[in-house]
CSV table of C-alpha atoms in Angstrom, one decimal:
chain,number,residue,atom,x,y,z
A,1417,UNK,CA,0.0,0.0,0.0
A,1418,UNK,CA,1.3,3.0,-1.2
A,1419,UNK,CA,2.1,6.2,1.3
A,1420,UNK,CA,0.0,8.9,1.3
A,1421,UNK,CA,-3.3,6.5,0.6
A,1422,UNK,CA,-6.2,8.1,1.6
A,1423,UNK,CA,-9.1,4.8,3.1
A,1424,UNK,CA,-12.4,5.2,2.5
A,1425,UNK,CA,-13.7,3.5,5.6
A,1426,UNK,CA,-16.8,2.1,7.1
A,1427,UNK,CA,-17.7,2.6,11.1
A,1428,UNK,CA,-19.3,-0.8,11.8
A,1429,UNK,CA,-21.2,-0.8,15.3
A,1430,UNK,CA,-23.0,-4.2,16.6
A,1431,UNK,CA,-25.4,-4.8,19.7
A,1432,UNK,CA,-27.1,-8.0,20.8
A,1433,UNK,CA,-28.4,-8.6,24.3
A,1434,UNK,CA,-28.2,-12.7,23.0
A,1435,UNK,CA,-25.0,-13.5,22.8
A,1436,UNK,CA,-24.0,-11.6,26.5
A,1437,UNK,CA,-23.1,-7.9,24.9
A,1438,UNK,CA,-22.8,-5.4,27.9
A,1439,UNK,CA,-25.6,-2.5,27.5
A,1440,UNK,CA,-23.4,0.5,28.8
A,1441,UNK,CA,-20.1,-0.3,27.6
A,1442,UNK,CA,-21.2,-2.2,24.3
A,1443,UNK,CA,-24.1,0.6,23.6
A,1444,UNK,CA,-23.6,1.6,19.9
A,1445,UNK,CA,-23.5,5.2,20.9
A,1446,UNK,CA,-20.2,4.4,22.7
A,1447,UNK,CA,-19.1,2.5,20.2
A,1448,UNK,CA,-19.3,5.4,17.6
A,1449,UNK,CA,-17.9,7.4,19.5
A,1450,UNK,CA,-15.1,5.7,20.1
A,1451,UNK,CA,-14.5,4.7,16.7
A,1452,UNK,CA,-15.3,8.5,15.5
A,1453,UNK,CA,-12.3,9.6,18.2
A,1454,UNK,CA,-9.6,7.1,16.7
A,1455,UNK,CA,-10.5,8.0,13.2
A,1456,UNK,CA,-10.2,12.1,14.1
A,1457,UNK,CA,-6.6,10.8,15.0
A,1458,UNK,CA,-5.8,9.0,11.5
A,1459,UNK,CA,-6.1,12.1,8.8
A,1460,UNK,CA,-5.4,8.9,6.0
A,1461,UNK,CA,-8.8,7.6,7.2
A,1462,UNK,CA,-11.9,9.4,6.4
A,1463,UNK,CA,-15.9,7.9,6.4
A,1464,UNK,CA,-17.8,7.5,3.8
A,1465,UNK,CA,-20.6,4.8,5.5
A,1466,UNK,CA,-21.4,4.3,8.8
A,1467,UNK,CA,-23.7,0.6,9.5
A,1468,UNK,CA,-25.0,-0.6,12.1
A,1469,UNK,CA,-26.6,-4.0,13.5
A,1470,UNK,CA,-28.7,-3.4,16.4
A,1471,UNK,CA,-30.0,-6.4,17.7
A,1472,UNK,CA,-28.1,-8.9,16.0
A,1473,UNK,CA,-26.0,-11.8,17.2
A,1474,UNK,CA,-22.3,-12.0,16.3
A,1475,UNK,CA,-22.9,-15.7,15.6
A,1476,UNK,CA,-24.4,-15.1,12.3
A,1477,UNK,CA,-22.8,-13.1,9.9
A,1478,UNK,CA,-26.5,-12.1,7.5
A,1479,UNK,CA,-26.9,-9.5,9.2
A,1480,UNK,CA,-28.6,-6.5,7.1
A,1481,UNK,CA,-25.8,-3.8,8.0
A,1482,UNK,CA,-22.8,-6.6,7.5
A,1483,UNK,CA,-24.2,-7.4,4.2
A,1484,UNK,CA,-25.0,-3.8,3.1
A,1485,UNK,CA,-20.8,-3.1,4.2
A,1486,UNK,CA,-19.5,-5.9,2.3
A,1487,UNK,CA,-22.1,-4.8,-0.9
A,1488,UNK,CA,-20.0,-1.8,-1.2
A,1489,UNK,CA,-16.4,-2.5,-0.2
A,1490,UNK,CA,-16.9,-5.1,-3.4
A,1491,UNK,CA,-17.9,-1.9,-5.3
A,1492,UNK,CA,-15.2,-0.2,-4.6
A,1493,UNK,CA,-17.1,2.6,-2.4
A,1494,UNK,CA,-15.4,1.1,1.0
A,1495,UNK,CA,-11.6,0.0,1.6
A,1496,UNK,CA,-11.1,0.0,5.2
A,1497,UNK,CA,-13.5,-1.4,7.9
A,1498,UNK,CA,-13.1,0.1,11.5
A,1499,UNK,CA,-14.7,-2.0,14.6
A,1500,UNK,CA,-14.8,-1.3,18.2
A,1501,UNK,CA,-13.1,-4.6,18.8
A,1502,UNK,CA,-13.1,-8.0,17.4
A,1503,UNK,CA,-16.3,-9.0,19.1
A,1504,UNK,CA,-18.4,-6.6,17.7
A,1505,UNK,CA,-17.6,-7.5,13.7
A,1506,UNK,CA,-18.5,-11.0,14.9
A,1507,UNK,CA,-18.4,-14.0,17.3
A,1508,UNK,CA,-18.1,-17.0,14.8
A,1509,UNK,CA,-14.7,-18.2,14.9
A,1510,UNK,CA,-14.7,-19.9,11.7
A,1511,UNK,CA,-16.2,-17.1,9.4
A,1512,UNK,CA,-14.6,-14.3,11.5
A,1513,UNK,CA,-11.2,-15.9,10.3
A,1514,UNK,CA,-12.2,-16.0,6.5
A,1515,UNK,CA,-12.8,-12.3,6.4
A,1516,UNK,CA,-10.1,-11.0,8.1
A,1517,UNK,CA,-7.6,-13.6,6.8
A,1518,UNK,CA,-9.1,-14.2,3.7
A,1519,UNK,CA,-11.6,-12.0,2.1
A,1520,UNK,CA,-10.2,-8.9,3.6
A,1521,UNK,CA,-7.2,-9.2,2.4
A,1522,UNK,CA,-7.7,-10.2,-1.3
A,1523,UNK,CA,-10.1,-7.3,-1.6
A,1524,UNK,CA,-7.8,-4.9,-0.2
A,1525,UNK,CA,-9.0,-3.8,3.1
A,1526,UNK,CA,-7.4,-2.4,5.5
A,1527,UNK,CA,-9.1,-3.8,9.2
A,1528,UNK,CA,-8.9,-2.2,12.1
A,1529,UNK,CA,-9.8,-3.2,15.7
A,1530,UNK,CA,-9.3,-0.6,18.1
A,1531,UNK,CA,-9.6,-2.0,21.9
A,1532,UNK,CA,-7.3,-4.9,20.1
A,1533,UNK,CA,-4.8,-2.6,19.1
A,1534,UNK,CA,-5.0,-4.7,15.7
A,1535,UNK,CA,-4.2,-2.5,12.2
A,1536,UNK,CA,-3.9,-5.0,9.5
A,1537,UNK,CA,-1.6,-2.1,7.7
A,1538,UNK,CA,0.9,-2.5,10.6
A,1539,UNK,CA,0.4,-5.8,12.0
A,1540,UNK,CA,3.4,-8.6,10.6
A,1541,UNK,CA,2.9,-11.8,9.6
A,1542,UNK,CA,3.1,-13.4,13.0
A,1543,UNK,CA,0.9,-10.9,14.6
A,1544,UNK,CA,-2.1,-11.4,12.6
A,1545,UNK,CA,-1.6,-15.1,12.5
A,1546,UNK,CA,-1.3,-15.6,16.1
A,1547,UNK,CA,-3.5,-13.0,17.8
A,1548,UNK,CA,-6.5,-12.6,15.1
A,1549,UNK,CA,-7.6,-16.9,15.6
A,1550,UNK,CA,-6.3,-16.5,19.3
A,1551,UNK,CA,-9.3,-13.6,19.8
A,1552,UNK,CA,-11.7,-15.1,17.2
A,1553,UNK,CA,-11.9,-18.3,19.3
A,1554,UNK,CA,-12.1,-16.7,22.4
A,1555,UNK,CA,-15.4,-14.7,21.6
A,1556,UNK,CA,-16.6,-17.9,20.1
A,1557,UNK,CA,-16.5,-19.8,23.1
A,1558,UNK,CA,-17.9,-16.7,25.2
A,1559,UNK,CA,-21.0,-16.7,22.8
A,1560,UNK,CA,-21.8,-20.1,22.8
A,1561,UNK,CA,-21.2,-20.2,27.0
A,1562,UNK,CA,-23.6,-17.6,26.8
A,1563,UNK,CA,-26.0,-19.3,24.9
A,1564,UNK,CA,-25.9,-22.3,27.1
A,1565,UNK,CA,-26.6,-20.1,30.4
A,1566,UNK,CA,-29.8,-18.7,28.4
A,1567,UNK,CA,-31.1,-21.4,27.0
A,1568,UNK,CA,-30.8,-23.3,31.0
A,1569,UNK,CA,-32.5,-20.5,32.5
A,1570,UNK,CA,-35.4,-20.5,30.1
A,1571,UNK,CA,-36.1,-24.0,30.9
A,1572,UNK,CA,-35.5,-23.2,34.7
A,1573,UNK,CA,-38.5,-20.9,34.0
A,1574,UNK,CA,-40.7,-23.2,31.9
A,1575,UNK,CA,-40.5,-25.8,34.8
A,1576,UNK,CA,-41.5,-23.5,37.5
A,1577,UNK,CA,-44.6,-22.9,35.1
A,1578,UNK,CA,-43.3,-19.1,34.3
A,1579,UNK,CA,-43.5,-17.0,31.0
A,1580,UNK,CA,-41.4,-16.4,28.6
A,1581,UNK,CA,-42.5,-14.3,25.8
A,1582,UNK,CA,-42.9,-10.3,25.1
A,1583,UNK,CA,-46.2,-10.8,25.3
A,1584,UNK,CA,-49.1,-12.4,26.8
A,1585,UNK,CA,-51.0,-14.7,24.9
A,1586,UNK,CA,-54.4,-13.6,23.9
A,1587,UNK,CA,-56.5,-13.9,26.8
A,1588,UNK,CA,-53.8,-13.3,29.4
A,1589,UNK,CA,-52.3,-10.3,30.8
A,1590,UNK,CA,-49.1,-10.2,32.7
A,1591,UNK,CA,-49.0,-10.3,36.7
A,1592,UNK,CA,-48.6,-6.3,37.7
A,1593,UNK,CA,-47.7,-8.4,41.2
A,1594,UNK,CA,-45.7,-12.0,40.2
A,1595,UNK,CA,-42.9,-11.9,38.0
A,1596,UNK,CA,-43.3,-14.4,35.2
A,1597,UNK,CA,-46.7,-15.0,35.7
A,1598,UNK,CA,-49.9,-14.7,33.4
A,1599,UNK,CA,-53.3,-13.7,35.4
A,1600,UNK,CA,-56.8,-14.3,33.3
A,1601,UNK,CA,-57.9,-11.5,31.1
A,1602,UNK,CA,-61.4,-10.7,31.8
A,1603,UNK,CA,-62.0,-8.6,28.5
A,1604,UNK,CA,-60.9,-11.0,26.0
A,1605,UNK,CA,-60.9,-14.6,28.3
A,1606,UNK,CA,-64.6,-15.2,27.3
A,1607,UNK,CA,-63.3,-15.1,23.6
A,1608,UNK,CA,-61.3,-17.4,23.9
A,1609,UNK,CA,-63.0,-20.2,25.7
A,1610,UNK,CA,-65.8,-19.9,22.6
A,1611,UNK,CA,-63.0,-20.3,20.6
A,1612,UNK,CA,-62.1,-23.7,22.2
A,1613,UNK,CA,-65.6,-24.6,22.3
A,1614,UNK,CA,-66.4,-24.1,18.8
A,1615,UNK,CA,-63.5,-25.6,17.8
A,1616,UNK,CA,-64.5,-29.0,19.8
A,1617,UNK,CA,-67.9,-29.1,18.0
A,1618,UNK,CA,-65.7,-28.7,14.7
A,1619,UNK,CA,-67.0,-25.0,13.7
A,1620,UNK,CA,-64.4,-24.1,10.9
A,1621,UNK,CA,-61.4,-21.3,11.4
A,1622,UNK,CA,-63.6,-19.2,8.9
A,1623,UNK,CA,-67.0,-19.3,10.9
A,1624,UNK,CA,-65.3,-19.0,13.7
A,1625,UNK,CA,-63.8,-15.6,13.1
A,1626,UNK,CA,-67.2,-14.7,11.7
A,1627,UNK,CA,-68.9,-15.4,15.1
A,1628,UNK,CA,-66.3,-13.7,17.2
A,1629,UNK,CA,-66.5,-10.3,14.5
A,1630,UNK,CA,-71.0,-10.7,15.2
A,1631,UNK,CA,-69.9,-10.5,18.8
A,1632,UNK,CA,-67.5,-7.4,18.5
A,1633,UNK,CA,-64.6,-9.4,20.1
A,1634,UNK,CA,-61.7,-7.6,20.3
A,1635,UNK,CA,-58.8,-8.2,18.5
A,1636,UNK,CA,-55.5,-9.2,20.1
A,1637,UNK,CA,-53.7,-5.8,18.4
A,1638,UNK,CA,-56.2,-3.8,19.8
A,1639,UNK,CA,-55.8,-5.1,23.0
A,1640,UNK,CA,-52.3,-4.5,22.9
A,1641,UNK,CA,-53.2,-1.0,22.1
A,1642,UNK,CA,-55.9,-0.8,24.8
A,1643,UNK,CA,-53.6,-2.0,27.1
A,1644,UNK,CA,-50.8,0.3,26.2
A,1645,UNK,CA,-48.5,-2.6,24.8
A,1646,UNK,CA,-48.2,-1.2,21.6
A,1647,UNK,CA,-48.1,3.0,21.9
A,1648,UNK,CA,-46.9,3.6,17.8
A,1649,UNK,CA,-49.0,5.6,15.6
A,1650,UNK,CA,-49.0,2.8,12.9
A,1651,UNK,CA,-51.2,0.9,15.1
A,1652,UNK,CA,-53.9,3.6,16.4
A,1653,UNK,CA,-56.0,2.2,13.6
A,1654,UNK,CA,-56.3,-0.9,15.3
A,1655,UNK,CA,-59.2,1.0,17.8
């Protein structure tokens, strides 16, 4: 790479409370910043794209944002990537490894990790060959630990007969008094046990809606709305 080479780079900022990412210190607002503060530092470095992946694991790299990046460093719009730290580009250690020792460098992009203190421009040989799988495996391992200490509290939860969802099932409000618990709903509980009635005399899914709109039930979005679940404009219609 030739001196005096101005890099067209792309901030890349991930969150995911999944796979065990810390809110304050992971929050993409830090991360931007940070990123924004290193860059202002590097005058060969300017931004041309910023993505971000709020929400997604590090586990899987189709992610919307990742995909949108790599659409236009093949173009030719993006030459340098810039990541908080290796964590946050991703937690697979497999594909992690492919892009930065593979794809990255056969399309000419310059990687940098900042918290790692890795600049694939700089970094030798044995650097990148030793540190880069050393760090990839290590969030690899953290994900899938944290996966496993999900996934066992879930079922902790399902055996003690507690929720799990965002949301009640139709019928059922959440407990303003247990955690974890579901408490009758009186507004739309006689709905559904005509529901289950109807449906043991083998009344069809189409009659059956018809009977419940004769009877004015109320929908489970507008219940969300009357109950102040859902509180966006797009779904005031639902009243």
């Amino acid at each position: 790479m030739s001196a005096g080479k101005i890099y067209n780079a792309c901030i890349y900022a991930r969150l995911s409370r999944d796979d065990g990412d810390k809110v304050e210190s992971d929050s993409i607002t830090n991360q931007r910043a940070l990123i924004r503060d290193f860059i202002a530092k590097h005058p060969e470095i300017r931004v041309v794209s910023e993505k971000t992946d709020d929400g997604f694991s590090g586990v899987n790299f189709e992610r919307p944002a990742f995909r949108e990046m790599m659409d236009e460093i093949r173009s030719g719009k993006v030459n340098c990537v810039v990541v908080k730290d290796l964590s946050r580009f991703g937690r697979d250690y497999i594909e992690a490894g492919q892009y930065l020792e593979k794809i990255f460098p056969f399309l000419g992009v310059r990687f940098i990790s900042i918290t790692d203190g890795y600049d694939s421009l700089t970094a030798d040989d044995a650097e990148g060959a030793l540190m880069i799988p050393l760090k990839n495996m290590i969030n690899d391992v953290y994900a899938k630990d944290i996966s496993r200490k999900i996934i066992t509290s879930f079922r902790a939860r399902q055996e003690k007969g507690e929720f799990l969802p965002a949301f009640a099932p139709y019928g059922y409000v959440k407990s303003k008094t247990v955690q974890y618990r579901y408490e009758v709903d009186p507004e739309t509980a006689p709905y559904v046990k005509l529901i289950f009635e109807w449906k043991a005399e083998g009344v069809s899914h189409n009659e059956i809606c018809r009977r419940l709109n004769e009877r004015g039930a109320v929908t489970p979005a507008r219940r969300k709305v009357e109950l102040g679940i859902w509180r966006a404009e797009k779904y005031k219609h639902t009243i």
